[in-house]
Amino acid sequence: NRIILHENRFDKLIDLAESYMETNPEFALNCAYKAYEISNQTNDKKKSAHSSITIGNIFNINDFYLYAVSHYKNAINELEVINDYNTICKIYTKIAKLYQNNEFESKLSIEAMENALNYAHLTNSIEIIIEAYTAYAEIQLSNKNYKEALNYYNKVLQSDINPNTIKHITQTLTSIANIKKTEKKYQEALTLIDSSLKLSDIYSFNDLKIKNYGLKGCILDSIKEFDSARSYYQKAIELAYSSKEFDECAKNMYDLGLLNMNHNNTYKAIEVFKILADSTETFKMYDLCYSANYQLSK
């Protein structure tokens, strides 16, 4: 409290607020509120918005989402004065996701996302517009509105390809493949995955290669091409491990273990589940490790 009382440097107060927002939220809030007061004294709209966003983040991370939304909206009011449409778009997207996490607020989530899109278009930045399309698609997807999700994913695919958009486009191919898998349109999904894999190879998007390998393994498993499925799970596991993407590695190991177990390769299944079960302390993958132990018990 003495630090807050005597500190009058905006940047220092924001640094303190961001450092303590999880471990000491009351102290963090006091720092952020004082930073807001300083910004008002100088009539600095950019700093006022920054401090409001920080206050919102503190409430957000501590699960007071209505307070978070209130301060995010206050930041938007400040940002509109200085025409910072990029940040406004990001804040509206954040608000949309907060509403989406509350099952009773899906209508407000869509409204916030529509605002995000409107401001994205004002930026004239194709990358920001694509990010807004993607966020909107993901929110529709979480509501199982597959048609609307596909509508916005297709808008991404219709965008110009350049170094700033190529990863978004590659990721979108994978996302659409996931929808097609859910709809059991497996051949369409496989075609999309192969397109995404080709781009992932060209541009060295290893994280997307891992996801595509795992997804392709899952689909091949569903259409009973078990040897091919096993091969793609193995590719995902090896690339994920070498890239230190241990969560993805574990997920694919679990799927590989189930594949082996369901097709009477009992000892191979045991071998995979045993590695997962023993990985709890090293990689902290508790849910998967418990699931592996459960499969071993069977």
Tab-separated table of C-alpha atoms in Angstrom:
chain	number	residue	atom	x	y	z
A	1	ASN	CA	0.000	0.000	0.000
A	2	ARG	CA	2.900	2.366	0.652
A	3	ILE	CA	4.175	1.585	-2.840
A	4	ILE	CA	0.798	2.589	-4.322
A	5	LEU	CA	0.582	5.737	-2.212
A	6	HIS	CA	3.957	7.136	-3.318
A	7	GLU	CA	4.252	5.716	-6.852
A	8	ASN	CA	3.254	8.195	-9.549
A	9	ARG	CA	4.749	6.597	-12.667
A	10	PHE	CA	2.031	5.183	-14.916
A	11	ASP	CA	4.192	2.436	-16.486
A	12	LYS	CA	5.469	1.234	-13.092
A	13	LEU	CA	1.923	1.005	-11.709
A	14	ILE	CA	0.746	-0.978	-14.736
A	15	ASP	CA	3.762	-3.322	-14.410
A	16	LEU	CA	2.894	-3.914	-10.752
A	17	ALA	CA	-0.769	-4.522	-11.584
A	18	GLU	CA	0.119	-7.049	-14.291
A	19	SER	CA	2.680	-8.801	-12.070
A	20	TYR	CA	0.295	-9.276	-9.132
A	21	MET	CA	-3.064	-9.804	-10.854
A	22	GLU	CA	-3.112	-13.515	-9.968
A	23	THR	CA	-1.229	-13.632	-6.667
A	24	ASN	CA	-2.534	-10.426	-5.052
A	25	PRO	CA	-5.528	-9.111	-7.049
A	26	GLU	CA	-6.474	-6.460	-4.469
A	27	PHE	CA	-2.998	-4.889	-4.655
A	28	ALA	CA	-3.051	-5.211	-8.457
A	29	LEU	CA	-6.409	-3.440	-8.669
A	30	ASN	CA	-5.221	-0.604	-6.465
A	31	CYS	CA	-2.200	-0.107	-8.729
A	32	ALA	CA	-4.337	-0.187	-11.874
A	33	TYR	CA	-6.902	2.252	-10.450
A	34	LYS	CA	-4.140	4.693	-9.501
A	35	ALA	CA	-2.695	4.367	-13.010
A	36	TYR	CA	-6.160	5.223	-14.350
A	37	GLU	CA	-6.316	8.323	-12.143
A	38	ILE	CA	-2.908	9.473	-13.433
A	39	SER	CA	-4.007	8.982	-17.051
A	40	ASN	CA	-7.142	11.068	-16.414
A	41	GLN	CA	-5.106	13.875	-14.888
A	42	THR	CA	-3.088	14.124	-18.093
A	43	ASN	CA	-6.114	13.410	-20.334
A	44	ASP	CA	-4.137	10.631	-22.039
A	45	LYS	CA	-6.809	8.467	-23.697
A	46	LYS	CA	-4.363	5.739	-24.708
A	47	LYS	CA	-3.159	5.334	-21.112
A	48	SER	CA	-6.719	5.519	-19.773
A	49	ALA	CA	-7.691	2.678	-22.101
A	50	HIS	CA	-4.596	0.679	-21.127
A	51	SER	CA	-5.380	0.979	-17.415
A	52	SER	CA	-9.071	0.084	-17.983
A	53	ILE	CA	-8.035	-2.990	-19.958
A	54	THR	CA	-5.639	-3.961	-17.143
A	55	ILE	CA	-8.436	-3.593	-14.563
A	56	GLY	CA	-10.674	-5.712	-16.806
A	57	ASN	CA	-7.966	-8.370	-17.108
A	58	ILE	CA	-7.609	-8.538	-13.309
A	59	PHE	CA	-11.345	-9.103	-12.879
A	60	ASN	CA	-11.334	-11.549	-15.800
A	61	ILE	CA	-8.511	-13.703	-14.468
A	62	ASN	CA	-10.208	-13.811	-11.059
A	63	ASP	CA	-13.584	-14.885	-12.550
A	64	PHE	CA	-15.566	-11.660	-12.109
A	65	TYR	CA	-16.547	-11.497	-15.759
A	66	LEU	CA	-19.311	-8.844	-15.472
A	67	TYR	CA	-16.871	-6.401	-13.834
A	68	ALA	CA	-14.311	-7.293	-16.513
A	69	VAL	CA	-16.796	-6.527	-19.298
A	70	SER	CA	-17.691	-3.190	-17.689
A	71	HIS	CA	-14.061	-2.034	-17.673
A	72	TYR	CA	-13.408	-3.373	-21.174
A	73	LYS	CA	-16.344	-1.271	-22.404
A	74	ASN	CA	-14.894	1.745	-20.610
A	75	ALA	CA	-11.627	1.136	-22.494
A	76	ILE	CA	-13.547	0.997	-25.787
A	77	ASN	CA	-15.021	4.444	-25.086
A	78	GLU	CA	-11.488	5.812	-24.609
A	79	LEU	CA	-10.152	4.049	-27.701
A	80	GLU	CA	-12.948	5.377	-29.921
A	81	VAL	CA	-11.731	8.930	-29.222
A	82	ILE	CA	-8.297	8.121	-30.668
A	83	ASN	CA	-9.648	5.839	-33.459
A	84	ASP	CA	-7.688	2.778	-32.273
A	85	TYR	CA	-9.911	0.345	-34.170
A	86	ASN	CA	-7.425	-2.524	-33.942
A	87	THR	CA	-7.503	-2.614	-30.136
A	88	ILE	CA	-11.281	-2.057	-30.068
A	89	CYS	CA	-11.694	-5.135	-32.276
A	90	LYS	CA	-9.541	-7.214	-29.918
A	91	ILE	CA	-11.459	-6.010	-26.846
A	92	TYR	CA	-14.853	-6.759	-28.392
A	93	THR	CA	-13.559	-10.241	-29.287
A	94	LYS	CA	-12.465	-10.720	-25.681
A	95	ILE	CA	-15.908	-9.589	-24.462
A	96	ALA	CA	-17.583	-11.993	-26.905
A	97	LYS	CA	-15.557	-14.916	-25.538
A	98	LEU	CA	-16.379	-13.932	-21.961
A	99	TYR	CA	-20.095	-13.876	-22.738
A	100	GLN	CA	-19.733	-17.169	-24.609
A	101	ASN	CA	-18.358	-18.823	-21.473
A	102	ASN	CA	-21.676	-18.010	-19.772
A	103	GLU	CA	-24.394	-20.218	-21.227
A	104	PHE	CA	-27.079	-17.537	-20.747
A	105	GLU	CA	-25.249	-14.806	-22.658
A	106	SER	CA	-24.798	-16.299	-26.145
A	107	LYS	CA	-26.881	-13.520	-27.762
A	108	LEU	CA	-24.631	-10.861	-26.197
A	109	SER	CA	-21.617	-12.853	-27.368
A	110	ILE	CA	-22.794	-12.664	-30.983
A	111	GLU	CA	-23.532	-8.932	-30.654
A	112	ALA	CA	-20.024	-8.279	-29.314
A	113	MET	CA	-18.517	-10.318	-32.141
A	114	GLU	CA	-20.502	-8.331	-34.724
A	115	ASN	CA	-19.057	-5.148	-33.215
A	116	ALA	CA	-15.580	-6.678	-33.417
A	117	LEU	CA	-16.099	-7.388	-37.110
A	118	ASN	CA	-17.338	-3.863	-37.797
A	119	TYR	CA	-14.228	-2.368	-36.218
A	120	ALA	CA	-11.979	-4.941	-37.916
A	121	HIS	CA	-13.186	-3.666	-41.295
A	122	LEU	CA	-12.426	-0.093	-40.237
A	123	THR	CA	-8.754	-1.043	-39.748
A	124	ASN	CA	-8.401	-2.027	-43.442
A	125	SER	CA	-6.021	-4.752	-42.226
A	126	ILE	CA	-6.711	-8.110	-43.839
A	127	GLU	CA	-4.943	-9.907	-40.996
A	128	ILE	CA	-7.156	-8.290	-38.324
A	129	ILE	CA	-10.277	-8.989	-40.412
A	130	ILE	CA	-9.271	-12.651	-40.761
A	131	GLU	CA	-8.659	-12.924	-37.005
A	132	ALA	CA	-12.174	-11.539	-36.412
A	133	TYR	CA	-13.697	-13.976	-38.922
A	134	THR	CA	-11.896	-16.845	-37.194
A	135	ALA	CA	-13.025	-15.770	-33.713
A	136	TYR	CA	-16.615	-15.422	-34.955
A	137	ALA	CA	-16.471	-18.899	-36.522
A	138	GLU	CA	-15.142	-20.397	-33.276
A	139	ILE	CA	-17.991	-18.848	-31.273
A	140	GLN	CA	-20.551	-20.188	-33.748
A	141	LEU	CA	-18.819	-23.544	-33.568
A	142	SER	CA	-19.076	-23.641	-29.774
A	143	ASN	CA	-22.862	-23.150	-30.240
A	144	LYS	CA	-22.815	-26.035	-32.758
A	145	ASN	CA	-23.940	-23.649	-35.493
A	146	TYR	CA	-21.828	-25.435	-38.085
A	147	LYS	CA	-23.394	-23.652	-41.067
A	148	GLU	CA	-22.566	-20.192	-39.677
A	149	ALA	CA	-19.097	-21.314	-38.602
A	150	LEU	CA	-18.406	-22.581	-42.122
A	151	ASN	CA	-19.680	-19.289	-43.540
A	152	TYR	CA	-17.005	-17.327	-41.647
A	153	TYR	CA	-14.266	-19.902	-42.204
A	154	ASN	CA	-14.987	-19.680	-45.944
A	155	LYS	CA	-14.544	-15.897	-45.766
A	156	VAL	CA	-11.029	-16.585	-44.466
A	157	LEU	CA	-10.324	-18.943	-47.372
A	158	GLN	CA	-11.462	-16.273	-49.845
A	159	SER	CA	-8.865	-13.818	-48.503
A	160	ASP	CA	-5.689	-12.916	-50.350
A	161	ILE	CA	-2.744	-15.152	-49.512
A	162	ASN	CA	0.314	-13.331	-48.189
A	163	PRO	CA	2.915	-13.949	-45.450
A	164	ASN	CA	0.564	-12.448	-42.821
A	165	THR	CA	-2.446	-14.575	-43.753
A	166	ILE	CA	-1.052	-17.940	-44.828
A	167	LYS	CA	-1.033	-19.495	-41.345
A	168	HIS	CA	-4.627	-18.360	-40.683
A	169	ILE	CA	-5.668	-19.937	-43.986
A	170	THR	CA	-3.815	-23.171	-43.204
A	171	GLN	CA	-5.400	-23.337	-39.732
A	172	THR	CA	-8.835	-22.681	-41.250
A	173	LEU	CA	-8.500	-25.695	-43.561
A	174	THR	CA	-7.877	-27.821	-40.466
A	175	SER	CA	-10.818	-26.245	-38.621
A	176	ILE	CA	-13.197	-26.937	-41.514
A	177	ALA	CA	-11.882	-30.514	-41.673
A	178	ASN	CA	-12.817	-30.892	-38.007
A	179	ILE	CA	-16.386	-29.789	-38.777
A	180	LYS	CA	-16.572	-32.223	-41.690
A	181	LYS	CA	-15.350	-34.984	-39.367
A	182	THR	CA	-18.129	-34.114	-36.887
A	183	GLU	CA	-20.635	-34.285	-39.756
A	184	LYS	CA	-19.109	-37.666	-40.759
A	185	LYS	CA	-18.134	-36.297	-44.164
A	186	TYR	CA	-14.827	-38.096	-43.915
A	187	GLN	CA	-13.592	-37.867	-47.507
A	188	GLU	CA	-14.135	-34.090	-47.581
A	189	ALA	CA	-12.293	-33.837	-44.276
A	190	LEU	CA	-9.334	-35.852	-45.582
A	191	THR	CA	-9.043	-33.636	-48.682
A	192	LEU	CA	-8.957	-30.511	-46.493
A	193	ILE	CA	-6.381	-32.055	-44.150
A	194	ASP	CA	-4.120	-32.945	-47.065
A	195	SER	CA	-4.322	-29.336	-48.320
A	196	SER	CA	-3.479	-28.033	-44.858
A	197	LEU	CA	-0.608	-30.518	-44.531
A	198	LYS	CA	0.835	-29.415	-47.870
A	199	LEU	CA	0.885	-25.783	-46.742
A	200	SER	CA	2.217	-26.802	-43.311
A	201	ASP	CA	5.101	-28.587	-45.021
A	202	ILE	CA	5.927	-25.645	-47.277
A	203	TYR	CA	5.883	-23.080	-44.466
A	204	SER	CA	7.123	-25.326	-41.621
A	205	PHE	CA	4.007	-24.936	-39.442
A	206	ASN	CA	4.906	-27.853	-37.177
A	207	ASP	CA	2.077	-27.149	-34.713
A	208	LEU	CA	-0.462	-27.494	-37.528
A	209	LYS	CA	1.274	-30.575	-38.934
A	210	ILE	CA	0.861	-32.252	-35.541
A	211	LYS	CA	-2.858	-31.372	-35.415
A	212	ASN	CA	-3.388	-32.544	-38.986
A	213	TYR	CA	-1.572	-35.844	-38.420
A	214	GLY	CA	-3.667	-36.524	-35.324
A	215	LEU	CA	-6.918	-35.523	-37.014
A	216	LYS	CA	-6.127	-37.648	-40.062
A	217	GLY	CA	-5.375	-40.587	-37.762
A	218	CYS	CA	-8.744	-40.121	-36.050
A	219	ILE	CA	-10.636	-40.034	-39.362
A	220	LEU	CA	-8.794	-43.056	-40.768
A	221	ASP	CA	-9.627	-44.852	-37.523
A	222	SER	CA	-13.321	-43.956	-38.053
A	223	ILE	CA	-13.352	-45.375	-41.597
A	224	LYS	CA	-11.580	-48.547	-40.397
A	225	GLU	CA	-8.238	-47.943	-42.130
A	226	PHE	CA	-6.471	-48.971	-38.952
A	227	ASP	CA	-2.906	-49.409	-40.223
A	228	SER	CA	-2.951	-45.957	-41.836
A	229	ALA	CA	-4.518	-44.459	-38.714
A	230	ARG	CA	-1.767	-45.992	-36.575
A	231	SER	CA	0.861	-44.532	-38.916
A	232	TYR	CA	-0.550	-40.986	-38.644
A	233	TYR	CA	-0.916	-41.169	-34.868
A	234	GLN	CA	2.738	-42.218	-34.765
A	235	LYS	CA	3.764	-39.300	-36.991
A	236	ALA	CA	1.905	-36.894	-34.717
A	237	ILE	CA	3.529	-38.387	-31.611
A	238	GLU	CA	7.060	-38.230	-32.990
A	239	LEU	CA	6.765	-34.665	-34.320
A	240	ALA	CA	5.031	-33.441	-31.150
A	241	TYR	CA	7.723	-34.967	-28.942
A	242	SER	CA	10.579	-33.565	-31.005
A	243	SER	CA	8.853	-30.134	-30.998
A	244	LYS	CA	8.307	-30.360	-27.195
A	245	GLU	CA	4.535	-30.147	-27.716
A	246	PHE	CA	4.000	-32.653	-24.940
A	247	ASP	CA	0.230	-32.173	-24.550
A	248	GLU	CA	-0.322	-32.964	-28.230
A	249	CYS	CA	2.078	-35.879	-27.942
A	250	ALA	CA	0.107	-37.300	-25.014
A	251	LYS	CA	-3.298	-36.859	-26.701
A	252	ASN	CA	-2.130	-38.765	-29.754
A	253	MET	CA	-0.503	-41.457	-27.624
A	254	TYR	CA	-3.816	-41.946	-25.832
A	255	ASP	CA	-5.664	-42.253	-29.162
A	256	LEU	CA	-3.032	-44.697	-30.403
A	257	GLY	CA	-3.411	-46.741	-27.215
A	258	LEU	CA	-7.201	-46.908	-27.711
A	259	LEU	CA	-6.738	-47.915	-31.356
A	260	ASN	CA	-4.433	-50.756	-30.350
A	261	MET	CA	-6.726	-51.846	-27.512
A	262	ASN	CA	-9.848	-51.839	-29.683
A	263	HIS	CA	-8.153	-53.991	-32.306
A	264	ASN	CA	-6.675	-56.618	-30.021
A	265	ASN	CA	-3.095	-55.330	-30.045
A	266	THR	CA	-3.213	-55.608	-26.273
A	267	TYR	CA	0.499	-55.549	-25.522
A	268	LYS	CA	1.107	-52.529	-27.764
A	269	ALA	CA	-1.781	-50.767	-26.033
A	270	ILE	CA	-0.311	-51.566	-22.621
A	271	GLU	CA	3.075	-50.262	-23.720
A	272	VAL	CA	1.581	-46.904	-24.838
A	273	PHE	CA	-0.682	-46.484	-21.787
A	274	LYS	CA	2.178	-47.398	-19.450
A	275	ILE	CA	4.342	-44.583	-20.862
A	276	LEU	CA	1.450	-42.139	-20.439
A	277	ALA	CA	0.638	-43.333	-16.923
A	278	ASP	CA	4.267	-42.843	-15.884
A	279	SER	CA	4.414	-39.316	-17.335
A	280	THR	CA	2.348	-37.575	-14.650
A	281	GLU	CA	5.186	-36.064	-12.664
A	282	THR	CA	7.312	-35.164	-15.651
A	283	PHE	CA	4.718	-33.494	-17.862
A	284	LYS	CA	1.808	-32.789	-15.425
A	285	MET	CA	-0.764	-34.288	-17.822
A	286	TYR	CA	-2.989	-35.496	-15.005
A	287	ASP	CA	-6.277	-36.152	-16.834
A	288	LEU	CA	-4.612	-38.155	-19.595
A	289	CYS	CA	-2.476	-40.030	-17.088
A	290	TYR	CA	-5.505	-40.964	-15.003
A	291	SER	CA	-7.302	-42.073	-18.178
A	292	ALA	CA	-4.289	-44.173	-19.139
A	293	ASN	CA	-4.284	-45.799	-15.699
A	294	TYR	CA	-7.993	-46.547	-16.096
A	295	GLN	CA	-7.387	-48.235	-19.473
A	296	LEU	CA	-4.527	-50.244	-17.951
A	297	SER	CA	-6.829	-51.402	-15.151
A	298	LYS	CA	-9.153	-52.894	-17.761
